[in-house]
Amino acid sequence: MAVLLVLASGLSLAQAQDHPEGGNRTLDPRDPHPFGEAGTGYWSFRLGYYDKQDNGQGNPFVDESVTVIEPVIVYDYQASEDFGYNVQFNFDHVSSASIKRLSVYDAQSGASGDNYLGVDASFRHKLTDSTKFNWHAGISTEYDYTSLGLGAGVSHTLDPQDAVLSANLNAYVDSVKLIRYNGVDQGTDTRTSLAGTLSWYQVLGPNTHGELGVTLSAQSGYLESPINSVVIEDPLLPPNPYLANNARGTEISEELPNSRLRTAIYGTVRHALDDRNAVELGGRLYHDDWGIQAYDLTPKFIHQFDSGMLVDLRVRYYDQTAADAYQASFTDPLNIPVERTQDSELGKFDSTLLGTHVRWSDDAAWDFGLDYLSRSDGLDHVFFSVGWKQSF
Amino acid sequence: MRQSPWRWLLAAALLGLAASCNTVEFYQKGRLGTPVMDLSQDPTLTHFEQKVFYSIEGAAGGIGASAGGGCGCY
Protein backbone atom coordinates (compact mmCIF):
# COMPACT_ATOMS: atom_id res chain seq x y z
CA MET A 1 0.00 0.00 0.00
CA ALA A 2 2.87 2.34 0.70
CA VAL A 3 3.99 2.03 -2.91
CA LEU A 4 1.22 4.15 -4.40
CA LEU A 5 1.46 6.70 -1.62
CA VAL A 6 5.13 7.18 -2.43
CA LEU A 7 4.31 7.42 -6.14
CA ALA A 8 1.50 9.85 -5.48
CA SER A 9 3.85 11.95 -3.40
CA GLY A 10 6.21 11.95 -6.38
CA LEU A 11 3.38 13.08 -8.64
CA SER A 12 2.54 15.95 -6.32
CA LEU A 13 6.16 17.10 -6.20
CA ALA A 14 6.02 18.46 -9.74
CA GLN A 15 7.06 22.07 -9.80
CA ALA A 16 6.75 24.57 -12.64
CA GLN A 17 10.12 25.91 -13.71
CA ASP A 18 11.15 27.46 -17.01
CA HIS A 19 13.73 25.62 -19.06
CA PRO A 20 15.91 27.77 -21.25
CA GLU A 21 16.07 25.30 -24.14
CA GLY A 22 12.34 25.16 -24.74
CA GLY A 23 11.38 22.80 -27.54
CA ASN A 24 8.74 20.35 -28.65
CA ARG A 25 8.22 16.70 -27.91
CA THR A 26 5.70 14.10 -28.84
CA LEU A 27 3.24 13.52 -26.04
CA ASP A 28 3.29 9.76 -26.21
CA PRO A 29 6.52 8.68 -24.57
CA ARG A 30 5.40 5.15 -23.69
CA ASP A 31 4.30 4.32 -27.23
CA PRO A 32 6.40 1.30 -28.25
CA HIS A 33 5.72 1.89 -31.94
CA PRO A 34 5.70 5.67 -32.47
CA PHE A 35 4.82 7.18 -35.84
CA GLY A 36 7.77 8.15 -38.01
CA GLU A 37 8.12 9.65 -41.47
CA ALA A 38 6.66 7.69 -44.35
CA GLY A 39 9.19 5.30 -45.87
CA THR A 40 11.27 4.97 -42.71
CA GLY A 41 11.58 1.97 -40.41
CA TYR A 42 14.04 -0.27 -38.63
CA TRP A 43 15.33 -3.77 -38.09
CA SER A 44 16.10 -4.81 -34.57
CA PHE A 45 17.46 -7.93 -32.91
CA ARG A 46 17.65 -8.92 -29.28
CA LEU A 47 19.27 -11.91 -27.64
CA GLY A 48 17.96 -12.57 -24.15
CA TYR A 49 19.18 -15.10 -21.61
CA TYR A 50 17.97 -16.02 -18.17
CA ASP A 51 18.96 -18.64 -15.70
CA LYS A 52 17.23 -19.78 -12.52
CA GLN A 53 19.48 -21.52 -10.07
CA ASP A 54 18.14 -24.15 -7.69
CA ASN A 55 20.45 -24.56 -4.73
CA GLY A 56 18.23 -27.13 -3.07
CA GLN A 57 15.83 -24.61 -1.61
CA GLY A 58 12.32 -23.78 -2.87
CA ASN A 59 10.44 -27.00 -3.65
CA PRO A 60 12.74 -29.73 -2.20
CA PHE A 61 11.22 -32.53 -4.29
CA VAL A 62 12.11 -31.23 -7.76
CA ASP A 63 15.04 -29.50 -9.37
CA GLU A 64 13.61 -26.10 -10.40
CA SER A 65 16.61 -24.85 -12.39
CA VAL A 66 15.78 -23.35 -15.80
CA THR A 67 17.86 -21.79 -18.56
CA VAL A 68 16.22 -19.82 -21.39
CA ILE A 69 17.84 -18.37 -24.51
CA GLU A 70 15.57 -16.08 -26.51
CA PRO A 71 16.41 -14.36 -29.79
CA VAL A 72 13.87 -11.80 -31.10
CA ILE A 73 13.82 -10.18 -34.54
CA VAL A 74 11.65 -7.15 -35.36
CA TYR A 75 10.90 -5.40 -38.65
CA ASP A 76 9.07 -2.08 -38.43
CA TYR A 77 7.97 0.06 -41.39
CA GLN A 78 6.09 3.35 -41.63
CA ALA A 79 4.19 2.82 -44.87
CA SER A 80 2.54 6.23 -44.91
CA GLU A 81 2.11 9.21 -42.66
CA ASP A 82 -0.96 7.59 -41.12
CA PHE A 83 -0.14 3.89 -41.20
CA GLY A 84 2.70 1.67 -40.05
CA TYR A 85 3.26 -1.96 -39.17
CA ASN A 86 5.60 -4.07 -37.10
CA VAL A 87 6.38 -7.78 -37.27
CA GLN A 88 8.08 -9.58 -34.39
CA PHE A 89 9.55 -13.09 -34.53
CA ASN A 90 10.40 -14.83 -31.25
CA PHE A 91 12.22 -18.04 -30.55
CA ASP A 92 12.93 -19.51 -27.11
CA HIS A 93 14.99 -22.51 -26.20
CA VAL A 94 14.12 -23.65 -22.69
CA SER A 95 16.33 -26.15 -20.90
CA SER A 96 14.88 -27.21 -17.58
CA ALA A 97 15.38 -30.00 -15.10
CA SER A 98 11.62 -30.55 -14.93
CA ILE A 99 11.46 -31.30 -18.67
CA LYS A 100 14.59 -33.48 -18.64
CA ARG A 101 13.02 -35.41 -15.77
CA LEU A 102 10.25 -36.56 -18.12
CA SER A 103 12.79 -38.53 -20.15
CA VAL A 104 12.96 -41.21 -17.43
CA TYR A 105 9.43 -42.22 -18.41
CA ASP A 106 8.90 -44.30 -21.52
CA ALA A 107 6.13 -42.02 -22.81
CA GLN A 108 8.50 -39.05 -23.05
CA SER A 109 11.91 -40.68 -23.53
CA GLY A 110 14.36 -38.21 -25.04
CA ALA A 111 12.64 -35.11 -23.65
CA SER A 112 15.31 -32.52 -22.92
CA GLY A 113 13.89 -29.09 -23.53
CA ASP A 114 11.21 -26.92 -25.04
CA ASN A 115 11.34 -24.69 -28.10
CA TYR A 116 8.94 -21.76 -28.41
CA LEU A 117 8.29 -20.14 -31.77
CA GLY A 118 6.07 -17.09 -32.10
CA VAL A 119 5.21 -14.36 -34.58
CA ASP A 120 3.16 -11.24 -33.90
CA ALA A 121 2.15 -8.54 -36.38
CA SER A 122 0.93 -5.15 -35.19
CA PHE A 123 -0.59 -2.31 -37.21
CA ARG A 124 -0.89 1.33 -36.21
CA HIS A 125 -3.24 3.94 -37.64
CA LYS A 126 -3.23 7.67 -37.01
CA LEU A 127 -6.91 8.59 -36.91
CA THR A 128 -6.32 12.25 -36.11
CA ASP A 129 -3.30 14.22 -34.91
CA SER A 130 -4.29 13.37 -31.34
CA THR A 131 -5.87 9.92 -31.68
CA LYS A 132 -4.11 6.69 -32.66
CA PHE A 133 -5.41 3.18 -33.02
CA ASN A 134 -3.41 -0.06 -33.09
CA TRP A 135 -4.21 -3.72 -33.34
CA HIS A 136 -2.19 -6.92 -33.49
CA ALA A 137 -2.51 -10.63 -34.13
CA GLY A 138 -0.09 -13.38 -33.25
CA ILE A 139 0.45 -17.11 -33.03
CA SER A 140 2.94 -19.16 -31.07
CA THR A 141 3.66 -22.82 -30.57
CA GLU A 142 5.61 -25.02 -28.18
CA TYR A 143 5.79 -28.79 -27.83
CA ASP A 144 2.87 -28.75 -25.40
CA TYR A 145 1.29 -25.35 -26.06
CA THR A 146 -0.31 -23.43 -28.93
CA SER A 147 -1.62 -19.89 -28.65
CA LEU A 148 -3.57 -17.43 -30.76
CA GLY A 149 -3.44 -13.79 -29.68
CA LEU A 150 -5.46 -10.73 -30.70
CA GLY A 151 -5.40 -7.23 -29.32
CA ALA A 152 -6.26 -3.62 -29.99
CA GLY A 153 -5.64 -0.25 -28.36
CA VAL A 154 -6.41 3.40 -28.70
CA SER A 155 -4.58 6.43 -27.35
CA HIS A 156 -5.73 10.04 -27.21
CA THR A 157 -3.57 13.06 -26.51
CA LEU A 158 -5.07 15.86 -24.44
CA ASP A 159 -2.87 18.78 -25.45
CA PRO A 160 -3.96 21.48 -23.02
CA GLN A 161 -3.77 18.99 -20.17
CA ASP A 162 -0.36 17.58 -21.22
CA ALA A 163 -1.79 14.08 -20.91
CA VAL A 164 -2.19 10.91 -22.95
CA LEU A 165 -4.95 8.45 -22.16
CA SER A 166 -4.62 4.91 -23.51
CA ALA A 167 -6.77 1.80 -23.47
CA ASN A 168 -5.71 -1.67 -24.62
CA LEU A 169 -7.46 -5.01 -24.79
CA ASN A 170 -5.61 -8.28 -25.38
CA ALA A 171 -6.96 -11.81 -25.70
CA TYR A 172 -5.24 -15.18 -25.96
CA VAL A 173 -6.87 -18.48 -26.80
CA ASP A 174 -4.47 -21.25 -25.91
CA SER A 175 -4.40 -25.01 -26.28
CA VAL A 176 -2.49 -26.94 -23.64
CA LYS A 177 -1.24 -30.48 -24.19
CA LEU A 178 -1.59 -32.29 -20.85
CA ILE A 179 1.76 -34.05 -20.51
CA ARG A 180 1.86 -34.84 -16.81
CA TYR A 181 4.77 -35.06 -14.37
CA ASN A 182 5.05 -38.80 -15.08
CA GLY A 183 5.09 -38.40 -18.86
CA VAL A 184 1.49 -39.53 -19.34
CA ASP A 185 -0.27 -37.65 -22.14
CA GLN A 186 -3.87 -36.91 -21.10
CA GLY A 187 -4.97 -35.11 -24.25
CA THR A 188 -5.48 -31.36 -24.56
CA ASP A 189 -7.36 -28.61 -22.77
CA THR A 190 -7.87 -24.90 -23.36
CA ARG A 191 -6.97 -21.67 -21.62
CA THR A 192 -8.45 -18.25 -22.36
CA SER A 193 -6.90 -14.99 -21.16
CA LEU A 194 -8.39 -11.53 -21.50
CA ALA A 195 -6.55 -8.42 -20.27
CA GLY A 196 -7.62 -4.79 -20.35
CA THR A 197 -5.23 -1.94 -19.54
CA LEU A 198 -6.03 1.72 -18.96
CA SER A 199 -3.11 4.11 -18.63
CA TRP A 200 -2.69 7.80 -18.10
CA TYR A 201 0.50 9.63 -18.97
CA GLN A 202 0.87 13.10 -17.48
CA VAL A 203 3.39 15.92 -17.79
CA LEU A 204 3.74 17.14 -14.24
CA GLY A 205 6.19 19.96 -14.74
CA PRO A 206 9.15 21.05 -16.88
CA ASN A 207 11.28 18.39 -15.19
CA THR A 208 8.80 15.69 -14.27
CA HIS A 209 6.43 13.33 -16.00
CA GLY A 210 4.87 9.99 -15.18
CA GLU A 211 2.32 7.34 -15.89
CA LEU A 212 -0.38 5.60 -13.87
CA GLY A 213 -2.16 2.49 -15.12
CA VAL A 214 -4.33 -0.43 -14.21
CA THR A 215 -4.52 -3.86 -15.83
CA LEU A 216 -7.46 -6.17 -15.17
CA SER A 217 -7.22 -9.70 -16.49
CA ALA A 218 -9.43 -12.74 -16.42
CA GLN A 219 -8.24 -16.25 -17.21
CA SER A 220 -10.28 -19.39 -17.48
CA GLY A 221 -9.77 -23.00 -18.44
CA TYR A 222 -6.79 -25.18 -17.61
CA LEU A 223 -4.53 -22.95 -15.50
CA GLU A 224 -2.23 -25.55 -13.92
CA SER A 225 1.23 -26.41 -15.23
CA PRO A 226 0.69 -29.95 -16.54
CA ILE A 227 4.10 -31.24 -15.45
CA ASN A 228 3.73 -29.88 -11.90
CA SER A 229 3.01 -32.35 -9.14
CA VAL A 230 2.66 -32.28 -5.38
CA VAL A 231 4.26 -34.87 -3.12
CA ILE A 232 2.24 -36.56 -0.39
CA GLU A 233 4.89 -37.49 2.13
CA ASP A 234 4.62 -40.81 3.96
CA PRO A 235 7.50 -42.05 6.16
CA LEU A 236 6.28 -45.64 5.76
CA LEU A 237 7.05 -45.65 2.01
CA PRO A 238 10.47 -46.49 0.54
CA PRO A 239 12.58 -43.64 -0.91
CA ASN A 240 11.11 -42.43 -4.21
CA PRO A 241 13.89 -42.37 -6.87
CA TYR A 242 11.86 -39.99 -9.06
CA LEU A 243 12.10 -37.21 -6.49
CA ALA A 244 15.14 -34.92 -6.37
CA ASN A 245 15.78 -35.64 -2.70
CA ASN A 246 14.65 -39.32 -2.77
CA ALA A 247 11.93 -38.37 -0.30
CA ARG A 248 9.47 -40.99 0.91
CA GLY A 249 6.28 -39.98 -0.78
CA THR A 250 3.87 -40.29 -3.67
CA GLU A 251 3.36 -37.75 -6.46
CA ILE A 252 -0.09 -36.61 -7.55
CA SER A 253 -1.05 -33.89 -10.00
CA GLU A 254 -1.22 -30.18 -9.18
CA GLU A 255 -4.81 -28.90 -9.08
CA LEU A 256 -5.74 -25.21 -9.25
CA PRO A 257 -8.97 -23.24 -9.81
CA ASN A 258 -10.15 -23.03 -13.41
CA SER A 259 -10.52 -19.26 -13.32
CA ARG A 260 -8.37 -16.37 -12.15
CA LEU A 261 -9.07 -12.65 -11.82
CA ARG A 262 -6.01 -10.43 -11.54
CA THR A 263 -5.62 -6.71 -10.89
CA ALA A 264 -2.36 -4.79 -11.25
CA ILE A 265 -2.07 -1.07 -10.55
CA TYR A 266 1.22 0.46 -11.61
CA GLY A 267 2.86 3.82 -11.84
CA THR A 268 6.11 5.55 -12.77
CA VAL A 269 7.37 9.05 -12.09
CA ARG A 270 10.63 10.35 -13.61
CA HIS A 271 12.26 13.60 -12.56
CA ALA A 272 15.18 15.33 -14.31
CA LEU A 273 17.88 16.55 -11.96
CA ASP A 274 19.54 18.33 -14.90
CA ASP A 275 20.01 17.62 -18.63
CA ARG A 276 22.24 14.60 -17.93
CA ASN A 277 20.76 13.03 -14.80
CA ALA A 278 17.31 11.81 -13.84
CA VAL A 279 15.71 9.71 -11.13
CA GLU A 280 12.68 7.49 -11.45
CA LEU A 281 10.39 5.68 -9.07
CA GLY A 282 8.19 2.87 -10.32
CA GLY A 283 5.85 0.63 -8.43
CA ARG A 284 3.01 -1.83 -8.69
CA LEU A 285 0.25 -3.25 -6.52
CA TYR A 286 -1.15 -6.66 -7.44
CA HIS A 287 -4.08 -8.72 -6.24
CA ASP A 288 -5.73 -11.90 -7.52
CA ASP A 289 -8.51 -14.19 -6.39
CA TRP A 290 -6.09 -17.09 -5.89
CA GLY A 291 -4.96 -15.32 -2.73
CA ILE A 292 -1.76 -13.70 -4.01
CA GLN A 293 -1.14 -10.10 -3.07
CA ALA A 294 2.08 -8.51 -4.21
CA TYR A 295 3.84 -5.22 -4.63
CA ASP A 296 7.08 -4.03 -6.14
CA LEU A 297 9.04 -0.82 -5.90
CA THR A 298 11.75 0.16 -8.40
CA PRO A 299 13.90 3.24 -7.91
CA LYS A 300 16.15 4.01 -10.88
CA PHE A 301 18.94 6.48 -11.65
CA ILE A 302 19.66 7.48 -15.27
CA HIS A 303 22.84 9.22 -16.43
CA GLN A 304 24.06 10.35 -19.85
CA PHE A 305 27.81 10.56 -20.43
CA ASP A 306 29.46 13.18 -22.67
CA SER A 307 29.80 10.50 -25.36
CA GLY A 308 26.01 10.16 -25.45
CA MET A 309 26.03 6.76 -23.75
CA LEU A 310 23.08 6.28 -21.40
CA VAL A 311 23.40 4.20 -18.27
CA ASP A 312 20.69 3.38 -15.79
CA LEU A 313 20.98 1.61 -12.47
CA ARG A 314 17.94 0.09 -10.82
CA VAL A 315 16.97 -1.73 -7.67
CA ARG A 316 13.69 -3.62 -7.60
CA TYR A 317 12.11 -5.00 -4.45
CA TYR A 318 9.23 -7.46 -4.87
CA ASP A 319 7.09 -9.17 -2.25
CA GLN A 320 4.21 -11.62 -2.63
CA THR A 321 1.97 -13.67 -0.37
CA ALA A 322 1.25 -17.34 -1.12
CA ALA A 323 -1.70 -18.60 -3.14
CA ASP A 324 -4.42 -20.24 -1.06
CA ALA A 325 -3.68 -23.61 -2.67
CA TYR A 326 0.04 -23.48 -1.90
CA GLN A 327 1.61 -25.62 0.80
CA ALA A 328 5.30 -26.31 1.24
CA SER A 329 4.49 -29.87 2.32
CA PHE A 330 1.56 -32.28 2.26
CA THR A 331 1.76 -34.94 4.95
CA ASP A 332 -1.74 -36.34 5.39
CA PRO A 333 -2.71 -38.85 2.67
CA LEU A 334 -6.24 -38.95 4.05
CA ASN A 335 -6.77 -35.20 3.80
CA ILE A 336 -5.48 -34.09 0.41
CA PRO A 337 -6.84 -30.64 -0.60
CA VAL A 338 -8.85 -30.48 -3.82
CA GLU A 339 -6.77 -27.45 -4.88
CA ARG A 340 -3.07 -27.96 -4.24
CA THR A 341 0.30 -26.82 -5.47
CA GLN A 342 3.95 -26.81 -4.40
CA ASP A 343 5.00 -24.47 -7.22
CA SER A 344 7.50 -22.06 -5.65
CA GLU A 345 6.26 -19.26 -7.93
CA LEU A 346 2.92 -19.45 -6.06
CA GLY A 347 4.52 -19.49 -2.60
CA LYS A 348 5.39 -16.64 -0.29
CA PHE A 349 8.71 -14.93 -1.04
CA ASP A 350 10.34 -11.62 -1.61
CA SER A 351 13.16 -10.70 -3.96
CA THR A 352 15.67 -7.95 -4.56
CA LEU A 353 16.96 -7.20 -8.03
CA LEU A 354 20.05 -5.19 -8.90
CA GLY A 355 20.42 -4.26 -12.54
CA THR A 356 22.02 -1.98 -15.06
CA HIS A 357 21.16 -1.09 -18.63
CA VAL A 358 23.50 0.63 -21.07
CA ARG A 359 22.50 2.23 -24.40
CA TRP A 360 24.76 3.73 -27.02
CA SER A 361 24.72 4.49 -30.75
CA ASP A 362 27.18 4.43 -33.62
CA ASP A 363 25.80 3.57 -37.06
CA ALA A 364 23.18 1.55 -35.20
CA ALA A 365 21.68 1.67 -31.71
CA TRP A 366 22.90 -0.87 -29.16
CA ASP A 367 21.89 -1.74 -25.65
CA PHE A 368 22.96 -4.20 -23.00
CA GLY A 369 21.22 -5.08 -19.76
CA LEU A 370 22.30 -7.25 -16.85
CA ASP A 371 20.21 -8.09 -13.78
CA TYR A 372 20.71 -10.30 -10.75
CA LEU A 373 17.69 -11.26 -8.68
CA SER A 374 18.06 -12.70 -5.20
CA ARG A 375 15.01 -14.49 -3.77
CA SER A 376 14.27 -15.20 -0.14
CA ASP A 377 13.50 -18.83 -1.00
CA GLY A 378 16.95 -19.33 -2.53
CA LEU A 379 15.84 -19.47 -6.18
CA ASP A 380 18.12 -16.76 -7.51
CA HIS A 381 18.04 -15.59 -11.14
CA VAL A 382 20.44 -13.90 -13.49
CA PHE A 383 19.29 -12.46 -16.79
CA PHE A 384 20.79 -10.32 -19.48
CA SER A 385 20.01 -9.18 -22.98
CA VAL A 386 21.78 -7.41 -25.80
CA GLY A 387 19.88 -5.46 -28.43
CA TRP A 388 20.73 -3.96 -31.83
CA LYS A 389 18.60 -1.62 -33.91
CA GLN A 390 19.30 -0.34 -37.43
CA SER A 391 17.04 2.41 -38.70
CA PHE A 392 16.54 3.22 -42.38
CA MET B 1 -6.61 -7.37 7.47
CA ARG B 2 -5.70 -6.23 3.94
CA GLN B 3 -7.24 -3.08 2.52
CA SER B 4 -8.61 -2.80 -1.00
CA PRO B 5 -6.05 -1.42 -3.49
CA TRP B 6 -8.81 0.60 -5.12
CA ARG B 7 -8.81 3.30 -2.46
CA TRP B 8 -5.08 3.79 -3.04
CA LEU B 9 -5.61 4.00 -6.79
CA LEU B 10 -8.25 6.66 -6.23
CA ALA B 11 -5.98 8.59 -3.86
CA ALA B 12 -3.11 8.46 -6.34
CA ALA B 13 -5.37 9.52 -9.21
CA LEU B 14 -6.73 12.48 -7.25
CA LEU B 15 -3.24 13.59 -6.26
CA GLY B 16 -2.06 13.19 -9.85
CA LEU B 17 -4.99 15.27 -11.07
CA ALA B 18 -4.22 17.94 -8.53
CA ALA B 19 -0.59 17.96 -9.60
CA SER B 20 -1.56 18.28 -13.26
CA CYS B 21 -3.68 21.40 -12.73
CA ASN B 22 -0.69 23.62 -13.46
CA THR B 23 -0.33 23.58 -17.25
CA VAL B 24 3.28 23.43 -18.39
CA GLU B 25 3.87 25.84 -21.24
CA PHE B 26 5.17 24.65 -24.59
CA TYR B 27 8.52 26.43 -24.17
CA GLN B 28 9.05 24.82 -20.75
CA LYS B 29 9.06 21.21 -21.97
CA GLY B 30 12.49 20.98 -23.54
CA ARG B 31 14.06 18.97 -20.79
CA LEU B 32 11.32 16.32 -21.00
CA GLY B 33 12.64 15.55 -24.48
CA THR B 34 16.20 14.82 -23.35
CA PRO B 35 17.41 11.19 -23.55
CA VAL B 36 17.47 10.74 -19.78
CA MET B 37 13.74 11.53 -19.67
CA ASP B 38 12.72 9.10 -22.41
CA LEU B 39 10.16 6.75 -20.86
CA SER B 40 9.80 4.56 -23.94
CA GLN B 41 11.38 1.13 -23.98
CA ASP B 42 12.34 -1.06 -26.90
CA PRO B 43 9.41 -3.48 -27.46
CA THR B 44 11.79 -6.44 -27.61
CA LEU B 45 13.12 -5.53 -24.16
CA THR B 46 9.56 -5.17 -22.84
CA HIS B 47 8.74 -8.60 -24.30
CA PHE B 48 11.82 -10.13 -22.66
CA GLU B 49 11.22 -8.55 -19.25
CA GLN B 50 7.54 -9.50 -19.36
CA LYS B 51 8.42 -13.09 -20.05
CA VAL B 52 11.03 -13.24 -17.29
CA PHE B 53 9.00 -11.58 -14.53
CA TYR B 54 5.64 -13.17 -15.37
CA SER B 55 7.18 -16.64 -15.39
CA ILE B 56 9.07 -16.34 -12.09
CA GLU B 57 6.52 -14.43 -9.99
CA GLY B 58 2.89 -14.98 -9.07
CA ALA B 59 1.93 -11.44 -10.13
CA ALA B 60 1.32 -10.42 -13.75
CA GLY B 61 0.32 -7.12 -15.35
CA GLY B 62 1.93 -3.72 -15.49
CA ILE B 63 4.66 -4.70 -17.97
CA GLY B 64 3.32 -4.19 -21.48
CA ALA B 65 -0.39 -4.58 -22.11
CA SER B 66 -0.94 -8.29 -21.44
CA ALA B 67 -1.08 -10.19 -18.17
CA GLY B 68 -0.69 -13.89 -18.79
CA GLY B 69 -1.64 -16.19 -21.61
CA GLY B 70 0.16 -16.71 -24.88
CA CYS B 71 2.95 -18.79 -23.40
CA GLY B 72 3.22 -22.01 -21.43
CA CYS B 73 5.74 -20.30 -19.19
CA TYR B 74 3.19 -18.13 -17.33
PDB file of C-alpha atoms in Angstrom, chain A residues 59-159:
ATOM      1  CA  ASN A  59      10.444 -26.997  -3.650  1.00  0.00           C
ATOM      2  CA  PRO A  60      12.735 -29.733  -2.201  1.00  0.00           C
ATOM      3  CA  PHE A  61      11.225 -32.528  -4.294  1.00  0.00           C
ATOM      4  CA  VAL A  62      12.106 -31.234  -7.764  1.00  0.00           C
ATOM      5  CA  ASP A  63      15.042 -29.501  -9.367  1.00  0.00           C
ATOM      6  CA  GLU A  64      13.613 -26.102 -10.395  1.00  0.00           C
ATOM      7  CA  SER A  65      16.606 -24.853 -12.393  1.00  0.00           C
ATOM      8  CA  VAL A  66      15.777 -23.352 -15.804  1.00  0.00           C
ATOM      9  CA  THR A  67      17.857 -21.788 -18.555  1.00  0.00           C
ATOM     10  CA  VAL A  68      16.220 -19.823 -21.392  1.00  0.00           C
ATOM     11  CA  ILE A  69      17.835 -18.369 -24.513  1.00  0.00           C
ATOM     12  CA  GLU A  70      15.569 -16.076 -26.510  1.00  0.00           C
ATOM     13  CA  PRO A  71      16.411 -14.361 -29.795  1.00  0.00           C
ATOM     14  CA  VAL A  72      13.868 -11.804 -31.097  1.00  0.00           C
ATOM     15  CA  ILE A  73      13.815 -10.184 -34.545  1.00  0.00           C
ATOM     16  CA  VAL A  74      11.649  -7.147 -35.364  1.00  0.00           C
ATOM     17  CA  TYR A  75      10.897  -5.401 -38.645  1.00  0.00           C
ATOM     18  CA  ASP A  76       9.074  -2.077 -38.428  1.00  0.00           C
ATOM     19  CA  TYR A  77       7.969   0.063 -41.387  1.00  0.00           C
ATOM     20  CA  GLN A  78       6.094   3.348 -41.633  1.00  0.00           C
ATOM     21  CA  ALA A  79       4.187   2.815 -44.865  1.00  0.00           C
ATOM     22  CA  SER A  80       2.536   6.233 -44.914  1.00  0.00           C
ATOM     23  CA  GLU A  81       2.112   9.207 -42.656  1.00  0.00           C
ATOM     24  CA  ASP A  82      -0.960   7.594 -41.120  1.00  0.00           C
ATOM     25  CA  PHE A  83      -0.143   3.892 -41.200  1.00  0.00           C
ATOM     26  CA  GLY A  84       2.701   1.675 -40.053  1.00  0.00           C
ATOM     27  CA  TYR A  85       3.262  -1.960 -39.172  1.00  0.00           C
ATOM     28  CA  ASN A  86       5.597  -4.068 -37.100  1.00  0.00           C
ATOM     29  CA  VAL A  87       6.381  -7.782 -37.269  1.00  0.00           C
ATOM     30  CA  GLN A  88       8.078  -9.578 -34.389  1.00  0.00           C
ATOM     31  CA  PHE A  89       9.548 -13.088 -34.529  1.00  0.00           C
ATOM     32  CA  ASN A  90      10.403 -14.832 -31.248  1.00  0.00           C
ATOM     33  CA  PHE A  91      12.224 -18.039 -30.550  1.00  0.00           C
ATOM     34  CA  ASP A  92      12.927 -19.506 -27.105  1.00  0.00           C
ATOM     35  CA  HIS A  93      14.988 -22.511 -26.201  1.00  0.00           C
ATOM     36  CA  VAL A  94      14.122 -23.648 -22.689  1.00  0.00           C
ATOM     37  CA  SER A  95      16.328 -26.145 -20.898  1.00  0.00           C
ATOM     38  CA  SER A  96      14.879 -27.215 -17.577  1.00  0.00           C
ATOM     39  CA  ALA A  97      15.382 -29.996 -15.098  1.00  0.00           C
ATOM     40  CA  SER A  98      11.621 -30.555 -14.931  1.00  0.00           C
ATOM     41  CA  ILE A  99      11.464 -31.296 -18.675  1.00  0.00           C
ATOM     42  CA  LYS A 100      14.590 -33.485 -18.641  1.00  0.00           C
ATOM     43  CA  ARG A 101      13.019 -35.406 -15.770  1.00  0.00           C
ATOM     44  CA  LEU A 102      10.249 -36.558 -18.125  1.00  0.00           C
ATOM     45  CA  SER A 103      12.786 -38.531 -20.147  1.00  0.00           C
ATOM     46  CA  VAL A 104      12.965 -41.212 -17.429  1.00  0.00           C
ATOM     47  CA  TYR A 105       9.432 -42.215 -18.406  1.00  0.00           C
ATOM     48  CA  ASP A 106       8.901 -44.301 -21.520  1.00  0.00           C
ATOM     49  CA  ALA A 107       6.130 -42.024 -22.810  1.00  0.00           C
ATOM     50  CA  GLN A 108       8.504 -39.049 -23.046  1.00  0.00           C
ATOM     51  CA  SER A 109      11.915 -40.679 -23.531  1.00  0.00           C
ATOM     52  CA  GLY A 110      14.356 -38.210 -25.040  1.00  0.00           C
ATOM     53  CA  ALA A 111      12.639 -35.110 -23.654  1.00  0.00           C
ATOM     54  CA  SER A 112      15.313 -32.523 -22.922  1.00  0.00           C
ATOM     55  CA  GLY A 113      13.893 -29.085 -23.535  1.00  0.00           C
ATOM     56  CA  ASP A 114      11.211 -26.923 -25.037  1.00  0.00           C
ATOM     57  CA  ASN A 115      11.338 -24.694 -28.103  1.00  0.00           C
ATOM     58  CA  TYR A 116       8.939 -21.764 -28.409  1.00  0.00           C
ATOM     59  CA  LEU A 117       8.292 -20.139 -31.770  1.00  0.00           C
ATOM     60  CA  GLY A 118       6.067 -17.086 -32.103  1.00  0.00           C
ATOM     61  CA  VAL A 119       5.212 -14.357 -34.584  1.00  0.00           C
ATOM     62  CA  ASP A 120       3.164 -11.241 -33.898  1.00  0.00           C
ATOM     63  CA  ALA A 121       2.151  -8.539 -36.379  1.00  0.00           C
ATOM     64  CA  SER A 122       0.932  -5.149 -35.195  1.00  0.00           C
ATOM     65  CA  PHE A 123      -0.585  -2.313 -37.208  1.00  0.00           C
ATOM     66  CA  ARG A 124      -0.887   1.334 -36.213  1.00  0.00           C
ATOM     67  CA  HIS A 125      -3.237   3.936 -37.642  1.00  0.00           C
ATOM     68  CA  LYS A 126      -3.233   7.668 -37.009  1.00  0.00           C
ATOM     69  CA  LEU A 127      -6.911   8.589 -36.910  1.00  0.00           C
ATOM     70  CA  THR A 128      -6.322  12.254 -36.109  1.00  0.00           C
ATOM     71  CA  ASP A 129      -3.302  14.218 -34.912  1.00  0.00           C
ATOM     72  CA  SER A 130      -4.287  13.366 -31.344  1.00  0.00           C
ATOM     73  CA  THR A 131      -5.865   9.917 -31.678  1.00  0.00           C
ATOM     74  CA  LYS A 132      -4.115   6.692 -32.662  1.00  0.00           C
ATOM     75  CA  PHE A 133      -5.410   3.182 -33.021  1.00  0.00           C
ATOM     76  CA  ASN A 134      -3.413  -0.057 -33.092  1.00  0.00           C
ATOM     77  CA  TRP A 135      -4.208  -3.721 -33.343  1.00  0.00           C
ATOM     78  CA  HIS A 136      -2.194  -6.921 -33.486  1.00  0.00           C
ATOM     79  CA  ALA A 137      -2.505 -10.629 -34.134  1.00  0.00           C
ATOM     80  CA  GLY A 138      -0.085 -13.381 -33.249  1.00  0.00           C
ATOM     81  CA  ILE A 139       0.454 -17.111 -33.032  1.00  0.00           C
ATOM     82  CA  SER A 140       2.944 -19.164 -31.069  1.00  0.00           C
ATOM     83  CA  THR A 141       3.660 -22.816 -30.568  1.00  0.00           C
ATOM     84  CA  GLU A 142       5.612 -25.024 -28.182  1.00  0.00           C
ATOM     85  CA  TYR A 143       5.793 -28.790 -27.830  1.00  0.00           C
ATOM     86  CA  ASP A 144       2.870 -28.745 -25.399  1.00  0.00           C
ATOM     87  CA  TYR A 145       1.294 -25.346 -26.061  1.00  0.00           C
ATOM     88  CA  THR A 146      -0.305 -23.428 -28.926  1.00  0.00           C
ATOM     89  CA  SER A 147      -1.615 -19.891 -28.654  1.00  0.00           C
ATOM     90  CA  LEU A 148      -3.575 -17.428 -30.757  1.00  0.00           C
ATOM     91  CA  GLY A 149      -3.439 -13.795 -29.680  1.00  0.00           C
ATOM     92  CA  LEU A 150      -5.456 -10.733 -30.699  1.00  0.00           C
ATOM     93  CA  GLY A 151      -5.403  -7.229 -29.321  1.00  0.00           C
ATOM     94  CA  ALA A 152      -6.260  -3.615 -29.988  1.00  0.00           C
ATOM     95  CA  GLY A 153      -5.637  -0.252 -28.360  1.00  0.00           C
ATOM     96  CA  VAL A 154      -6.408   3.404 -28.698  1.00  0.00           C
ATOM     97  CA  SER A 155      -4.579   6.430 -27.346  1.00  0.00           C
ATOM     98  CA  HIS A 156      -5.726  10.040 -27.209  1.00  0.00           C
ATOM     99  CA  THR A 157      -3.573  13.059 -26.509  1.00  0.00           C
ATOM    100  CA  LEU A 158      -5.072  15.862 -24.444  1.00  0.00           C
ATOM    101  CA  ASP A 159      -2.869  18.780 -25.452  1.00  0.00           C
TER     102      ASP A 159
END
